[in-house]
Amino acid sequence: MLRPFELHQPASVAEASRLRGRYGDDAGFYAGGTELLLVMKEGLLRYAHLIDLKTIPALDGIAHDAGSNALRIGALATHTAIERSPVVERHFPLLAEVEQTVANVRVKNVGTIGGNLCFAEPHADPGTLCVACEAAVRLEGPSGGRDLSADEFFVGAYETARGADEVVTEVRLPLPGPHTRGAYMKFGFHERPTLGVAVVLTLDPGHAHVVESRVAVGCVNPRPARLREVEAKIDGRTVAEVLRTLDEISQVVDGAVTPADDLHGSAEYKTEMTKVFVRRGIRAACARFNGRRTS
Ligand SMILES: Cc1cc2nc3c(=O)[nH]c(=O)nc-3n(C[C@H](O)[C@H](O)[C@H](O)COP(=O)(O)OP(=O)(O)OC[C@H]3O[C@@H](n4cnc5c(N)ncnc54)[C@H](O)[C@@H]3O)c2cc1C
């Protein structure tokens, strides 16, 4: 049973932040509620006050910012809104692809990207793409605003660098250039993903060499993380060489992930699956240079 709580409906981020300051640990921010209400029903969190962020205007916008050449997504944008957004489809189709695989229709229609990132459940998808794409997370609190890279934002399982009275207002994804392509490979047999691998490759204009690679893995570590050991094996090499040596490249996953045994499988299984998905992700990203799609 859900215990009774008082619902506050602030009109601004500053008011939301003030309410959190006033009620302290008795209060929590509430977006779609798909995680929050579950943990409250389980009695894992007990809030006497919920601060509804949905009443704050303009926190759910999705726009292309030509000045910074980035996709700006309001924290209150739902997974469905992002998946169906023509702006996302035009500028960052890979994000729409990832959102398509998230949860079920009921959760997607109310669950928000901000809630997904703030809850920091290790078995999640958008955070892994955000880390690979070097997205920035905008936070606003009583002492002003600040931007953190997605990598800095995620601290551990269910743990982020967000201060208790800070509201995440926006996620900013730099748009891929003309010689950048990406792929996201996901696997799962429960409701939540067991594994997610995001690969973003930038090639030289002739598409022969890898100039820069960014590979991130989610679900197997406590937080989504770059696989820098894998990236170091790819950068500077020719695409042909990378594709020829995928087995060798994926072996470095051994020292790079720290999975735990859980309902999704043993640590050994997850490590082996990560190698498979790293290989598939690199192959899929390379294949995208043969088509017109830009990410
Ligand atoms: C059945 C099921 C299947 C799922 N499958 C997937 C999946 O396949 N992939 C995946 O990635 N996710 C999956 N999820 C997770 C889902 O994406 C999240 O539940 C959803 O995005 C959370 O958003 P919300 O708006 O409901 O957050 P809420 O539940 O409202 O909030 C979650 C937490 O974040 C805080 N919070 C929310 N918004 C903000 C903000 N703007 N600023 C500061 N704090 C904030 C809240 O205080 C709370 O602690 C699944 C969830 C369910 C229930």
Coordinates of C-alpha atoms and ligand atoms in Angstrom, one line a residue:
M1 CA 0.0 0.0 0.0
L2 CA 1.1 3.5 -0.7
R3 CA 1.3 5.6 2.4
P4 CA -0.5 9.0 2.4
F5 CA 1.6 11.9 1.2
E6 CA 1.0 15.6 0.4
L7 CA 1.4 16.5 -3.3
H8 CA 3.1 19.9 -4.0
Q9 CA 2.7 21.4 -7.5
P10 CA 5.4 24.0 -8.0
A11 CA 5.3 26.5 -10.9
S12 CA 9.1 26.8 -11.3
V13 CA 12.3 24.9 -10.7
A14 CA 13.3 27.4 -8.1
E15 CA 10.1 26.7 -6.1
A16 CA 10.6 22.9 -6.5
S17 CA 14.1 23.2 -5.1
R18 CA 12.9 25.4 -2.3
L19 CA 10.2 22.9 -1.3
R20 CA 12.8 20.2 -1.2
G21 CA 14.9 22.4 1.0
R22 CA 12.0 23.1 3.3
Y23 CA 10.9 19.5 3.8
G24 CA 14.3 17.9 3.6
D25 CA 14.5 14.1 3.4
D26 CA 10.7 13.9 4.0
A27 CA 10.3 15.1 0.4
G28 CA 11.1 13.7 -3.1
F29 CA 10.8 14.9 -6.6
Y30 CA 8.1 13.2 -8.6
A31 CA 8.1 13.0 -12.4
G32 CA 6.3 10.0 -14.1
G33 CA 6.4 8.0 -10.9
T34 CA 7.2 4.7 -12.6
E35 CA 10.1 4.0 -10.3
L36 CA 9.3 6.3 -7.4
L37 CA 5.8 4.9 -6.6
L38 CA 7.1 1.4 -6.9
V39 CA 9.8 1.9 -4.3
M40 CA 7.3 3.9 -2.1
K41 CA 4.8 1.0 -2.3
E42 CA 7.6 -1.4 -1.3
G43 CA 8.3 0.9 1.7
L44 CA 11.9 1.3 0.5
L45 CA 11.4 5.1 0.4
R46 CA 9.0 7.0 2.7
Y47 CA 8.1 10.5 1.6
A48 CA 5.5 12.6 3.3
H49 CA 5.8 15.2 0.5
L50 CA 6.0 14.6 -3.2
I51 CA 7.1 17.6 -5.4
D52 CA 5.5 17.1 -8.8
L53 CA 7.8 18.4 -11.5
K54 CA 5.2 18.0 -14.2
T55 CA 3.5 21.2 -13.2
I56 CA 6.6 23.2 -14.1
P57 CA 6.1 24.6 -17.6
A58 CA 8.5 23.9 -20.5
L59 CA 10.5 21.1 -18.9
D60 CA 9.5 18.6 -21.5
G61 CA 10.7 20.4 -24.7
I62 CA 12.7 18.7 -27.4
A63 CA 14.7 21.0 -29.7
H64 CA 17.7 21.3 -31.9
D65 CA 19.9 24.1 -30.7
A66 CA 21.7 25.3 -33.8
G67 CA 24.1 27.5 -31.8
S68 CA 25.7 24.6 -29.9
N69 CA 24.7 22.0 -32.5
A70 CA 23.1 19.9 -29.8
L71 CA 19.8 18.1 -29.2
R72 CA 18.2 19.6 -26.0
I73 CA 15.8 17.3 -24.3
G74 CA 13.8 18.5 -21.3
A75 CA 14.1 16.2 -18.3
L76 CA 10.3 15.8 -18.3
A77 CA 10.1 14.5 -21.9
T78 CA 8.7 11.0 -21.8
H79 CA 10.3 8.0 -23.5
T80 CA 7.3 8.0 -26.0
A81 CA 7.7 11.7 -26.8
I82 CA 11.4 11.2 -27.5
E83 CA 10.9 8.1 -29.6
R84 CA 8.2 9.8 -31.7
S85 CA 9.8 13.3 -31.9
P86 CA 10.5 14.4 -35.5
V87 CA 13.3 16.5 -34.2
V88 CA 15.0 13.4 -32.7
E89 CA 14.3 11.4 -35.8
R90 CA 15.9 14.0 -37.9
H91 CA 18.9 14.9 -35.8
F92 CA 19.6 11.9 -33.6
P93 CA 17.8 8.8 -34.9
L94 CA 20.0 6.6 -32.7
L95 CA 18.3 8.0 -29.6
A96 CA 14.9 7.3 -31.0
E97 CA 16.1 3.7 -31.7
V98 CA 17.2 3.3 -28.1
E99 CA 14.0 4.8 -26.7
Q100 CA 12.0 2.4 -28.8
T101 CA 13.4 -0.5 -26.8
V102 CA 12.8 1.0 -23.4
A103 CA 10.2 -0.7 -21.1
N104 CA 6.6 -1.1 -22.2
V105 CA 3.9 1.3 -23.6
R106 CA 2.5 2.0 -20.1
V107 CA 5.9 2.9 -18.7
K108 CA 7.1 4.8 -21.8
N109 CA 4.0 7.0 -21.9
V110 CA 4.7 8.5 -18.4
G111 CA 8.3 7.6 -17.6
T112 CA 10.7 10.5 -18.3
I113 CA 14.3 10.7 -19.4
G114 CA 15.1 12.8 -16.3
G115 CA 13.5 10.2 -14.0
N116 CA 15.4 7.4 -15.8
L117 CA 18.8 9.1 -15.4
C118 CA 18.1 10.3 -11.8
F119 CA 17.0 6.9 -10.5
A120 CA 20.3 5.5 -11.9
E121 CA 19.0 1.9 -11.9
P122 CA 21.9 0.0 -13.5
H123 CA 19.6 -1.9 -15.8
A124 CA 18.7 1.0 -18.0
D125 CA 19.3 2.1 -21.5
P126 CA 19.4 5.9 -22.1
G127 CA 22.3 6.5 -19.7
T128 CA 24.6 4.2 -21.7
L129 CA 24.0 6.1 -24.9
C130 CA 24.4 9.4 -23.0
V131 CA 27.8 8.3 -21.7
A132 CA 28.9 7.2 -25.2
C133 CA 27.7 10.4 -26.8
E134 CA 29.3 12.6 -24.1
A135 CA 25.9 14.1 -23.3
A136 CA 25.6 16.8 -20.6
V137 CA 23.1 16.8 -17.8
R138 CA 21.9 20.2 -16.6
L139 CA 21.1 20.6 -12.9
E140 CA 19.4 23.5 -11.2
G141 CA 19.4 24.1 -7.5
P142 CA 19.4 26.8 -4.8
S143 CA 23.0 27.9 -5.6
G144 CA 22.3 28.1 -9.4
G145 CA 22.8 25.8 -12.3
R146 CA 25.6 23.5 -13.4
D147 CA 26.3 21.0 -16.1
L148 CA 27.8 17.6 -15.6
S149 CA 28.9 15.2 -18.3
A150 CA 26.8 12.0 -18.2
D151 CA 30.0 10.2 -17.1
E152 CA 30.3 12.5 -14.1
F153 CA 26.6 12.4 -13.3
F154 CA 26.5 8.6 -12.7
V155 CA 28.3 7.7 -9.5
G156 CA 27.1 4.1 -8.8
A157 CA 24.0 1.9 -8.6
Y158 CA 21.0 4.2 -7.8
E159 CA 23.5 7.0 -7.1
T160 CA 24.2 10.2 -9.0
A161 CA 26.1 13.4 -8.4
R162 CA 22.8 15.3 -8.1
G163 CA 22.4 17.2 -4.9
A164 CA 19.2 16.4 -3.0
D165 CA 17.6 19.8 -3.8
E166 CA 18.8 20.0 -7.4
V167 CA 16.4 19.3 -10.3
V168 CA 17.7 17.8 -13.5
T169 CA 16.2 20.1 -16.1
E170 CA 17.8 19.0 -19.4
V171 CA 19.9 16.6 -21.2
R172 CA 22.1 17.9 -24.0
L173 CA 23.4 15.6 -26.7
P174 CA 26.1 17.0 -29.1
L175 CA 25.0 16.1 -32.6
P176 CA 27.2 13.6 -34.5
G177 CA 29.2 15.1 -37.3
P178 CA 29.0 13.9 -41.0
H179 CA 31.6 11.1 -40.4
T180 CA 30.2 9.7 -37.2
R181 CA 27.8 6.8 -36.9
G182 CA 26.6 4.8 -33.9
A183 CA 24.8 1.7 -32.9
Y184 CA 23.1 0.4 -29.7
M185 CA 22.9 -3.3 -29.0
K186 CA 20.6 -4.4 -26.2
F187 CA 19.8 -7.8 -24.7
G188 CA 17.4 -8.8 -22.0
F189 CA 15.1 -11.5 -20.9
H190 CA 13.4 -9.8 -17.9
E191 CA 11.5 -6.5 -18.1
R192 CA 14.7 -4.5 -17.6
P193 CA 17.8 -4.9 -19.9
T194 CA 20.5 -7.3 -19.0
L195 CA 23.1 -5.6 -21.2
G196 CA 23.4 -2.6 -23.4
V197 CA 26.4 -1.6 -25.5
A198 CA 26.6 1.8 -27.3
V199 CA 29.3 2.3 -30.0
V200 CA 30.0 5.6 -31.7
L201 CA 32.6 5.8 -34.4
T202 CA 34.1 8.8 -36.2
L203 CA 36.0 8.0 -39.3
D204 CA 38.2 10.1 -41.5
P205 CA 36.5 11.7 -44.5
G206 CA 37.5 8.8 -46.8
H207 CA 36.0 6.4 -44.2
A208 CA 39.1 4.3 -44.1
H209 CA 40.4 4.9 -40.6
V210 CA 38.8 5.3 -37.2
V211 CA 39.6 8.7 -35.9
E212 CA 37.8 8.3 -32.6
S213 CA 35.7 5.6 -31.0
R214 CA 33.5 5.8 -28.0
V215 CA 32.2 2.5 -26.5
A216 CA 30.0 2.4 -23.4
V217 CA 28.5 -0.5 -21.6
G218 CA 25.5 -0.5 -19.4
C219 CA 23.8 -2.9 -17.0
V220 CA 26.9 -5.0 -16.2
N221 CA 28.7 -2.5 -14.0
P222 CA 27.0 -0.5 -11.2
R223 CA 26.8 2.4 -13.6
P224 CA 27.1 2.9 -17.3
A225 CA 30.8 3.3 -18.2
R226 CA 33.1 3.9 -21.2
L227 CA 35.1 0.9 -22.2
R228 CA 38.3 2.9 -22.8
E229 CA 40.4 -0.3 -23.2
V230 CA 38.2 -1.3 -26.2
E231 CA 38.4 2.3 -27.6
A232 CA 42.2 2.2 -27.4
K233 CA 42.3 -0.9 -29.5
I234 CA 40.2 0.7 -32.2
D235 CA 41.4 4.3 -32.5
G236 CA 43.7 5.0 -35.4
R237 CA 43.3 1.7 -37.1
T238 CA 41.7 1.1 -40.4
V239 CA 38.1 -0.1 -40.5
A240 CA 39.1 -3.2 -42.3
E241 CA 41.7 -4.0 -39.6
V242 CA 39.2 -3.4 -36.8
L243 CA 36.6 -5.7 -38.4
R244 CA 39.3 -8.4 -39.0
T245 CA 40.5 -8.3 -35.3
L246 CA 37.1 -8.0 -33.5
D247 CA 37.8 -11.2 -31.4
E248 CA 41.1 -9.7 -30.2
I249 CA 39.6 -6.3 -29.5
S250 CA 36.7 -7.7 -27.5
Q251 CA 39.1 -9.8 -25.2
V252 CA 40.1 -6.6 -23.3
V253 CA 36.5 -6.5 -21.9
D254 CA 37.9 -9.1 -19.4
G255 CA 39.6 -6.5 -17.3
A256 CA 37.2 -3.6 -18.1
V257 CA 33.9 -4.7 -16.5
T258 CA 33.1 -5.6 -12.9
P259 CA 29.8 -7.5 -13.1
A260 CA 28.0 -9.1 -10.2
D261 CA 26.0 -12.3 -10.2
D262 CA 22.3 -11.5 -10.1
L263 CA 19.0 -12.5 -11.6
H264 CA 20.2 -11.5 -15.0
G265 CA 23.1 -14.0 -14.9
S266 CA 26.5 -14.8 -13.5
A267 CA 29.4 -12.4 -13.7
E268 CA 31.1 -14.7 -16.1
Y269 CA 28.1 -14.9 -18.4
K270 CA 27.8 -11.1 -18.4
T271 CA 31.4 -10.6 -19.3
E272 CA 31.2 -13.1 -22.2
M273 CA 27.9 -11.4 -23.4
T274 CA 29.6 -8.0 -23.3
K275 CA 32.3 -9.3 -25.6
V276 CA 29.7 -10.6 -28.0
F277 CA 27.8 -7.3 -27.9
V278 CA 30.9 -5.2 -28.3
R279 CA 31.8 -7.1 -31.5
R280 CA 28.2 -6.8 -32.8
G281 CA 28.1 -3.1 -31.9
I282 CA 31.3 -2.3 -33.7
R283 CA 30.1 -4.3 -36.7
A284 CA 26.7 -2.5 -36.7
A285 CA 28.3 1.0 -36.4
C286 CA 30.7 0.2 -39.3
A287 CA 27.9 -1.0 -41.4
R288 CA 26.1 2.3 -41.0
F289 CA 28.8 4.0 -43.1
N290 CA 27.5 2.2 -46.1
G291 CA 24.0 3.8 -45.8
R292 CA 22.9 7.4 -45.7
R293 CA 21.8 7.4 -42.1
T294 CA 24.0 9.8 -40.0
S295 CA 23.8 8.0 -36.6
Ligands
LIG1 C1 8.2 -2.5 -16.0 C2 9.4 -1.6 -16.3 C3 10.2 -1.8 -17.3 C4 11.3 -0.9 -17.6 N1 12.1 -1.2 -18.6 C5 13.1 -0.3 -18.8 C6 14.0 -0.6 -19.9 O1 13.9 -1.5 -20.7 N2 15.0 0.3 -20.1 C7 15.2 1.4 -19.3 O2 16.1 2.2 -19.5 N3 14.4 1.7 -18.3 C8 13.4 0.8 -18.0 N4 12.5 1.1 -17.0 C9 12.7 2.3 -16.2 C10 11.9 3.5 -16.7 O3 12.5 3.9 -17.9 C11 11.9 4.5 -15.7 O4 11.0 3.9 -14.7 C12 11.4 5.9 -16.0 O5 12.1 6.5 -17.0 C13 11.6 6.7 -14.8 O6 11.0 8.0 -15.1 P1 9.9 8.6 -14.2 O7 9.6 9.9 -14.8 O8 8.8 7.7 -14.0 O9 10.7 8.8 -12.8 P2 10.1 8.8 -11.3 O10 9.7 7.5 -10.9 O11 9.1 9.9 -11.2 O12 11.4 9.3 -10.5 C14 12.5 8.4 -10.4 C15 13.5 9.0 -9.5 O13 14.1 10.2 -10.0 C16 13.9 11.4 -9.3 N5 13.6 12.4 -10.3 C17 12.7 12.2 -11.4 N6 12.9 13.3 -12.2 C18 13.8 14.1 -11.7 C19 14.3 15.4 -12.1 N7 14.0 15.9 -13.2 N8 15.2 15.9 -11.3 C20 15.6 15.4 -10.1 N9 15.1 14.2 -9.7 C21 14.2 13.6 -10.5 C22 12.7 11.0 -8.4 O14 12.8 11.8 -7.2 C23 12.9 9.6 -8.2 O15 13.9 9.4 -7.1 C24 11.5 0.2 -16.7 C25 10.6 0.5 -15.7 C26 9.5 -0.4 -15.4 C27 8.6 -0.1 -14.3

